[in-house]
Every structure is written in structure tokens, then in C-alpha cells.
Tab-separated table of C-alpha atoms and ligand atoms in Angstrom:
chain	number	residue	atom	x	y	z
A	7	UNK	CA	129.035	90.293	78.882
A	8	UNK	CA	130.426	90.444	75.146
A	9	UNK	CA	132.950	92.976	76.506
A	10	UNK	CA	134.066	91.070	79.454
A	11	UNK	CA	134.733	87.860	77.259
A	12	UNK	CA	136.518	89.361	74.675
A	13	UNK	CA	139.200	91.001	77.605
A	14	UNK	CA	138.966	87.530	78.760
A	15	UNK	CA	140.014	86.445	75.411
A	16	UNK	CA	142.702	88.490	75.106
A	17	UNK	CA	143.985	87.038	78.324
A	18	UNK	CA	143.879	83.644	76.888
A	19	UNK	CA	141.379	82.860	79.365
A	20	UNK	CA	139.558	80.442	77.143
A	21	UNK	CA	137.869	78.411	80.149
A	22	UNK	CA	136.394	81.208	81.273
A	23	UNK	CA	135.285	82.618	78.610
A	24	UNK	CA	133.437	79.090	78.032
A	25	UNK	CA	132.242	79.138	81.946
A	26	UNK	CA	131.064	82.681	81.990
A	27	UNK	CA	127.686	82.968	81.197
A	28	UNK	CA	126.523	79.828	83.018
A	29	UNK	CA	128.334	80.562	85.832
A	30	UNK	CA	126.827	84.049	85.933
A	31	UNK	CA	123.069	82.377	86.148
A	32	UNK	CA	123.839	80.372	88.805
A	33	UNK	CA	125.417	82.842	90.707
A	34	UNK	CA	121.870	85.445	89.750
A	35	UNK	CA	119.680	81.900	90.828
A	36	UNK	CA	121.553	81.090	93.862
A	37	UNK	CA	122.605	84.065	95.455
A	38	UNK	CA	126.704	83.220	94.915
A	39	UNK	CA	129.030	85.917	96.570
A	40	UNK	CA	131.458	87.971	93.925
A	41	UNK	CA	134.341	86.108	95.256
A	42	UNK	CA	132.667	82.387	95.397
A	43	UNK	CA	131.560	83.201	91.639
A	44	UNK	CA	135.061	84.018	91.171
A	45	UNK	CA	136.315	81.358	92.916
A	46	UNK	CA	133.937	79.292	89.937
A	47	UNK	CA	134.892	80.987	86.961
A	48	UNK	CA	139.171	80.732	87.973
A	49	UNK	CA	138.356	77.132	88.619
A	50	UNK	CA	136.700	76.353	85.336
A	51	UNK	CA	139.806	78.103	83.464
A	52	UNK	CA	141.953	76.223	86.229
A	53	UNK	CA	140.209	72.727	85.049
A	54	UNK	CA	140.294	73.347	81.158
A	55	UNK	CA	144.035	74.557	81.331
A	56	UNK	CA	144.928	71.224	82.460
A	57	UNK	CA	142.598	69.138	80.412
A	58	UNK	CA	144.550	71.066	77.446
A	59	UNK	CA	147.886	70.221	78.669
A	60	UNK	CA	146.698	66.353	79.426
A	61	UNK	CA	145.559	66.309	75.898
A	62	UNK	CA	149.199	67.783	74.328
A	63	UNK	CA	150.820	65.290	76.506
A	64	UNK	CA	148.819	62.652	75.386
A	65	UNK	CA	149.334	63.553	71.505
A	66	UNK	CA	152.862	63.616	71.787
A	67	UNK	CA	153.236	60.983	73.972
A	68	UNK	CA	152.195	58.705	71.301
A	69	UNK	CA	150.085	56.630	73.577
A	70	UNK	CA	146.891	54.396	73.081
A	71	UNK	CA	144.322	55.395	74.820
A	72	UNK	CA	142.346	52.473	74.677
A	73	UNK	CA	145.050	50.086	76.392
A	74	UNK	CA	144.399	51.192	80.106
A	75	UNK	CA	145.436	49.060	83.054
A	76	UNK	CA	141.854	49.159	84.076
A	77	UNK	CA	140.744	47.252	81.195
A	78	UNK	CA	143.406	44.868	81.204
A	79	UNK	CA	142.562	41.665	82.176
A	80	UNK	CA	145.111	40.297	85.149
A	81	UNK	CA	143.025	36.639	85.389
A	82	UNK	CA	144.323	35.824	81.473
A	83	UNK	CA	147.452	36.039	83.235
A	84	UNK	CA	147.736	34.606	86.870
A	85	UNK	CA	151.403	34.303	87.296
A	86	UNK	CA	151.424	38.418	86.567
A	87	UNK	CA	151.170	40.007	90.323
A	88	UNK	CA	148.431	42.231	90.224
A	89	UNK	CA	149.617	44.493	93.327
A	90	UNK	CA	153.236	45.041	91.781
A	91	UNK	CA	151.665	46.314	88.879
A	92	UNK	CA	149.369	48.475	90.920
A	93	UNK	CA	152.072	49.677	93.182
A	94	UNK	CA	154.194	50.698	89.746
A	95	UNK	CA	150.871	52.525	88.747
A	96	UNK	CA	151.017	54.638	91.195
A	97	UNK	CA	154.656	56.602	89.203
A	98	UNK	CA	157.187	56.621	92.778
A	99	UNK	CA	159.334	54.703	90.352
A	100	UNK	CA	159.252	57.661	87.683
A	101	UNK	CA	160.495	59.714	90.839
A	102	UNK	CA	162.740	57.490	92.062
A	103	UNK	CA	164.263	57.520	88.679
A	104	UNK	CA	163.616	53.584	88.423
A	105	UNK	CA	163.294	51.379	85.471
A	106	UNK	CA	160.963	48.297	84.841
A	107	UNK	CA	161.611	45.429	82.165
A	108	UNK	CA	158.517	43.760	81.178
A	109	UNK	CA	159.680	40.204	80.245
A	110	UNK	CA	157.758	37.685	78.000
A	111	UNK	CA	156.495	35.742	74.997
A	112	UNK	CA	155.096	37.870	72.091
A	113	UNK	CA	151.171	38.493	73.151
A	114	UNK	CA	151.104	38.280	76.530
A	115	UNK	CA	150.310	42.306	77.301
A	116	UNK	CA	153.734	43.363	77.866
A	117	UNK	CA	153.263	46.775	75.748
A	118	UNK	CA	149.557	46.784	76.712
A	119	UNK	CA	150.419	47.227	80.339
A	120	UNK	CA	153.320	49.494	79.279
A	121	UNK	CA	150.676	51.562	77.513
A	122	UNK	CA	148.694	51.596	81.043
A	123	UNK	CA	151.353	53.024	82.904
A	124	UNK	CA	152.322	55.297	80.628
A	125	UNK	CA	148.658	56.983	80.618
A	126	UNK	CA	149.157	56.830	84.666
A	127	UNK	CA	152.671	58.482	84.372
A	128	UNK	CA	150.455	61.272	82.021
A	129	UNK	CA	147.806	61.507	84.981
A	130	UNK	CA	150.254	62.079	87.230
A	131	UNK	CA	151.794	65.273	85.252
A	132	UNK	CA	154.407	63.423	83.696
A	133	UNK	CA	156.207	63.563	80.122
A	134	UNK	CA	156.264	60.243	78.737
A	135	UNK	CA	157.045	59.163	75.081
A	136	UNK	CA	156.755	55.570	73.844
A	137	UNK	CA	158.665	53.971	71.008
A	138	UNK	CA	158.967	51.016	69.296
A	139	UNK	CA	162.960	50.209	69.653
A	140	UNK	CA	163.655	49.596	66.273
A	141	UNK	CA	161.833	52.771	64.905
A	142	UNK	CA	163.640	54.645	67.694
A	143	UNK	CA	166.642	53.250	65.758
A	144	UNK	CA	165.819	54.392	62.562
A	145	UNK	CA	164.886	57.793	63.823
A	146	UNK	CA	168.538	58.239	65.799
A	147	UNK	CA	169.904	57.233	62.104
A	148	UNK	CA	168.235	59.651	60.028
A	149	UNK	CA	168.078	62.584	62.690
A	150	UNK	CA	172.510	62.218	61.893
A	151	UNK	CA	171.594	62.654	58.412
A	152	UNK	CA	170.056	66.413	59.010
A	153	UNK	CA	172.242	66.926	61.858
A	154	UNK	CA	169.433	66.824	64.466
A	155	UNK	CA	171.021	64.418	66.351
A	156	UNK	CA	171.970	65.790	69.145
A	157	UNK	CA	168.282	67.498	69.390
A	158	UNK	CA	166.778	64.261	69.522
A	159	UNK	CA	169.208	62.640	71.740
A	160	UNK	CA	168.342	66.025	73.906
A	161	UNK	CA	164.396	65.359	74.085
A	162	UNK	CA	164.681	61.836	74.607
A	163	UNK	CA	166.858	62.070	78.017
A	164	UNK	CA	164.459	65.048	79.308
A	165	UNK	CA	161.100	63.087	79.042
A	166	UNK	CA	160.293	62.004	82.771
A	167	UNK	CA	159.616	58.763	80.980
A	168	UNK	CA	160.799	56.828	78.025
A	169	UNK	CA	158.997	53.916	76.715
A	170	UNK	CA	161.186	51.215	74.581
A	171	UNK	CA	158.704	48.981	72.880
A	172	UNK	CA	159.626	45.624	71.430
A	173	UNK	CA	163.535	45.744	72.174
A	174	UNK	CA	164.599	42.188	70.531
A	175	UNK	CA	162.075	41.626	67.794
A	176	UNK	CA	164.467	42.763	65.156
A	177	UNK	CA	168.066	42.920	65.541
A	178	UNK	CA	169.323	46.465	65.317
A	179	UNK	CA	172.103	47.370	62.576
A	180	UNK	CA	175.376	47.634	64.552
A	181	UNK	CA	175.476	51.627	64.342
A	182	UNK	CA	172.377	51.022	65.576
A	183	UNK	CA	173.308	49.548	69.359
A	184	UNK	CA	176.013	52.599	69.875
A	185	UNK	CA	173.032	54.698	68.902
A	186	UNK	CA	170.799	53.033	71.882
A	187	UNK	CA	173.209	52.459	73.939
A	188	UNK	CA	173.989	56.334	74.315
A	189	UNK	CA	169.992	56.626	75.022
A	190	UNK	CA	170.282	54.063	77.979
A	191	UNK	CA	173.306	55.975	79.092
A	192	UNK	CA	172.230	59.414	79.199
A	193	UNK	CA	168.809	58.434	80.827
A	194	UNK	CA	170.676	56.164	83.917
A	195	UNK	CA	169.256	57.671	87.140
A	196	UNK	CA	168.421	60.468	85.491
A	197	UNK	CA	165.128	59.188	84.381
A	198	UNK	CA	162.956	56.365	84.032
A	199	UNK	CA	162.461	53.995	81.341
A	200	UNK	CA	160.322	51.031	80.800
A	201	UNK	CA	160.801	48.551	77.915
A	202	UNK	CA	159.360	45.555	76.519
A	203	UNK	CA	161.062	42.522	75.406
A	204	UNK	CA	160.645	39.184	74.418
A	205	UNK	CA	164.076	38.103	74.564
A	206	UNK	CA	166.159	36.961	77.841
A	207	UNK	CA	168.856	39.017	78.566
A	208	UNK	CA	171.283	35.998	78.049
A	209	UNK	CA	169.791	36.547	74.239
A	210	UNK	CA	170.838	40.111	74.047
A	211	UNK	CA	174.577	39.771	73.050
A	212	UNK	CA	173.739	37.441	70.544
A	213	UNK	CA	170.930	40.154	70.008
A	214	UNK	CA	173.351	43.085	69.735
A	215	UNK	CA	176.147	40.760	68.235
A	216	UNK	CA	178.251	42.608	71.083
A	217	UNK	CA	178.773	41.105	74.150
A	218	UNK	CA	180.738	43.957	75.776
A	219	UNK	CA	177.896	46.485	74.530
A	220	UNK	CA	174.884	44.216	75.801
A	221	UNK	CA	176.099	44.255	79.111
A	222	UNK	CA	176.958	47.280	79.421
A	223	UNK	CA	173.054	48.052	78.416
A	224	UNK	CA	171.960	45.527	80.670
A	225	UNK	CA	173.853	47.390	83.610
A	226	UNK	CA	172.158	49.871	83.231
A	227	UNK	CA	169.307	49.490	82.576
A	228	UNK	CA	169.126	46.789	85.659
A	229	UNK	CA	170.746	48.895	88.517
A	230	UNK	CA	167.516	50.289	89.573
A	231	UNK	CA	164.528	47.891	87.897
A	232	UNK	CA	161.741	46.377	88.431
A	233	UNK	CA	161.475	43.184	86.629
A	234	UNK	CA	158.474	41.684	85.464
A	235	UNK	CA	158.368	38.369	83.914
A	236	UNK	CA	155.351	37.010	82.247
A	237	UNK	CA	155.066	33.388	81.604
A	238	UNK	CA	151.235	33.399	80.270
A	239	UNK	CA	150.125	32.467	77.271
A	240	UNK	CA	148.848	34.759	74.409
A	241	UNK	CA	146.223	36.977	75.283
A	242	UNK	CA	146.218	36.859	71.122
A	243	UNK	CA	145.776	33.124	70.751
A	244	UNK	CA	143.810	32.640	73.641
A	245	UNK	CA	141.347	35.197	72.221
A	246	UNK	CA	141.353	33.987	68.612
A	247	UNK	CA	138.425	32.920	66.813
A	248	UNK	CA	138.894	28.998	66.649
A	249	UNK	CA	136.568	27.778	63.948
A	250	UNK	CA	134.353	24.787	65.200
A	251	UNK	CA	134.797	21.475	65.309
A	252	UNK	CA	131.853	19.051	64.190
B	27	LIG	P1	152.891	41.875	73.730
B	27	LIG	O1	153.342	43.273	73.724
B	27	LIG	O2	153.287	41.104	74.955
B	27	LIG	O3	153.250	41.135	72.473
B	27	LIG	P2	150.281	43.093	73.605
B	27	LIG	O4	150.296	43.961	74.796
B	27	LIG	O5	150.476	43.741	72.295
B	27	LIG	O6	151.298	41.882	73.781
B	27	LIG	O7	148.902	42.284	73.618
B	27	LIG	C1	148.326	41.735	72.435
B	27	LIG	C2	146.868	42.157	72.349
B	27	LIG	O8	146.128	41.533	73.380
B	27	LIG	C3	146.656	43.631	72.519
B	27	LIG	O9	145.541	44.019	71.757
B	27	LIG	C4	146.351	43.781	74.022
B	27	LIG	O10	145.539	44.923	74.274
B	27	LIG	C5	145.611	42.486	74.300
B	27	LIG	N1	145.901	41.964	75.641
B	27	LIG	C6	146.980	41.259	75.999
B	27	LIG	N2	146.889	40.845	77.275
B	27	LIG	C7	145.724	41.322	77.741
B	27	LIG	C8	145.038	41.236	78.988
B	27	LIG	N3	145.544	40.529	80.023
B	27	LIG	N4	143.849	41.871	79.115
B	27	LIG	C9	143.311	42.548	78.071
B	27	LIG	N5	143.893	42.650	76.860
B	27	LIG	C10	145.083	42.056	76.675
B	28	LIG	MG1	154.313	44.291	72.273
């Protein structure tokens, strides 16, 4: 047995080496065929291999775990259409190279349910990345610094999907909006992105102090996009501790 794992080692056949022996007492109890106990053991390496590559994903993806579109809570927020967000969950929009803006007040779940169908975009065998817009900013900035640039600008248009967080909460410096602007232009319909904001897009050129480069963002990022507007209130406030009144 010893001998067997360590060739299976070798391999890099880690899930079976992990499978092997408990596989093999089954098979002794219950009479299993060589090639059904086969059939177990290349399953079991089958299963772990893509456990491992859900869990690299995952890491780099920078994604919460814990904010999951089955834990989010569509009755705080009535006016949000359940089945659109379902239908989106389901990633034909990451192969139909599509976009979706999530539109609303600060609180409301926007990068919560961005978070949710991010982790279903990972399910589905998917690179995704998410970002805060601002720090995506800062990264672009720096990367010109140690000319990694156009390394960054490189992994950011191959991920399947790209996830802008927060776009609007801070204004960006002006290098900044040629800077995100290229990142919106290398992605259009070649793959999908899904930001947050809290800002209308008639806010954006005063947002970008460019009125020329907002809309040619805007473009963009509209052509092919699902938009989502949430007019809720603050899952926040609405969940805050209010102290009692006697
Ligand atoms: P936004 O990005 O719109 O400002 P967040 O997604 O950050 O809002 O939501 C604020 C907090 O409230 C987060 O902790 C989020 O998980 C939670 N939250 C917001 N809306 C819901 C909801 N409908 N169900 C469950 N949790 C929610
Ligand atoms: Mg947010």
C-alpha cells in the first residue's frame, strides 16, 4: 500500500493518495470490481482536484465568502426583482460577455449581491476578481511606477469577470479616469464586468470632472448591461441597534 501511494505521490495524485486505503476496504467489504474501485479512487482525485482549484480561485478572487445570494435577504428590499437576480446567477451574462450596474444608495446590498454572483461566476468555473474602484486606481498608479503596468492591465482584461466596487464614492485623481477608462475599454465585449455605484450616471462627469471621458465610460460599459436599480433603504440602518425609548 505504502509503495503504491508514494508512486501515487509522485504523480501528484494527492486525492488518491487520501482515498486509497478507504476505498480499498470497501471495495474488500463489498465485493467492488477492479475497474468500479478504479472508477472510485480517479473520482476522489477527480473531486479534490477541483475543490483545490475552487479554493485558488476563491483566494485570488478576493471574494467574501460569507456574502452569498442565498443568505441575502430579497424582502429588506422589495423593489429588487428577485428572478432577475436569479436569472444573472445563473453566469449566461459572463458568456454573453454582458455587464450589470448595480445602482443605489450606500447600504442597500449592492456589493453584497455583487459578492453573490461573483461566488456563482467561481461555481461555475469562472475567473473573477473584485475591486474596490478607487484601490483599483491606486494599484494602476503604482504598477507605472515599477513598470508593471502593462502586466496588470494584461490580467485584469483576461479575468472572465471583473468586479468594480464602489465606483463614485471618491472621486478618482484625473490620471486616474484615463487609467480606468483603458480597463473599461479593453474589457468591452470581451468580458464581463459588474460594478457598484451609488452615483447616477448624470453624476459621473461631474464625478470624473470629464464629460467627454464619462461618456465614453458610460458607453461602454452600457452597450450590453443589465441595470439594476435599488431604491431600498439601508439594510445598515434598518438593522442598527436603536437604543430604547422609555
Ligand atoms: P452597499 O454596497 O449597497 O453599500 P452592502 O452590500 O455593503 O451595501 O451592505 C451593507 C451590509 O448589509 C453588508 O454587511 C451586507 O451583507 C448587508 N446587507 C445589505 N443588504 C442585505 C440584504 N438584503 N440581506 C442580507 N444582508 C444585507
Ligand atoms: Mg458597497
Amino acid at each position: 500500500m505504502e509503495e503504491i501511494k508514494q508512486r501515487l505521490r509522485q504523480l501528484k495524485l494527492s486525492g488518491a493518495v487520501k482515498a486509497l486505503e478507504g476505498r480499498n476496504e470497501y471495495a474488500l467489504k463489498n465485493k467492488v470490481s477492479y475497474l468500479d474501485f478504479l472508477e472510485l479512487v480517479l473520482e476522489d482525485e477527480w473531486v479534490t482536484r477541483q475543490n483545490n482549484a475552487y479554493h485558488r480561485r476563491l483566494l485570488q478572487s478576493k471574494l467574501n465568502e460569507q456574502k452569498r445570494l442565498d443568505n441575502f435577504d430579497f424582502t429588506a428590499q422589495p423593489e429588487l426583482d428577485k428572478t432577475i437576480v436569479m436569472e444573472l446567477s445563473s453566469c449566461r451574462f459572463i458568456n454573453q460577455k454582458q455587464n450589470i450596474i448595480l445602482m443605489g444608495n450606500p447600504g442597500v446590498g449592492k456589493t453584497h449581491l455583487a459578492n453573490g454572483l461573483g461566488l456563482e461566476a467561481l461555481k461555475n468555473g469562472h475567473t473573477v476578481q473584485l475591486i474596490h474602484a478607487n484601490s483599483l486606481i491606486d494599484q494602476l498608479h503604482r504598477s507605472k511606477a515599477d513598470g508593471s503596468y502593462q502586466k496588470l492591465l494584461s490580467k485584469l482584461s483576461k479575468l472572465n469577470l471583473l468586479i468594480l466596487d464602489e465606483v463614485g464614492f471618491k472621486k478618482f485623481p484625473q490620471n486616474g479616469i484615463d487609467d480606468f477608462f483603458e480597463v473599461i475599454r479593453q474589457r468591452y465585449e470581451s468580458g464581463s464586468i459588474i460594478l457598484t455605484t451609488n452615483r447616477k450616471f448624470e453624476d459621473w462627469e461631474q464625478l470624473f470632472g470629464d464629460k467627454v471621458m464619462a461618456s465614453a465610460i458610460i458607453d461602454r460599459l452600457v452597450h450590453h448591461a443589465f441595470i439594476v436599480k435599488i431604491t431600498g433603504n439601508s439594510y445598515r440602518v434598518k438593522n442598527m441597534a436603536m437604543p430604547e425609548i422609555t
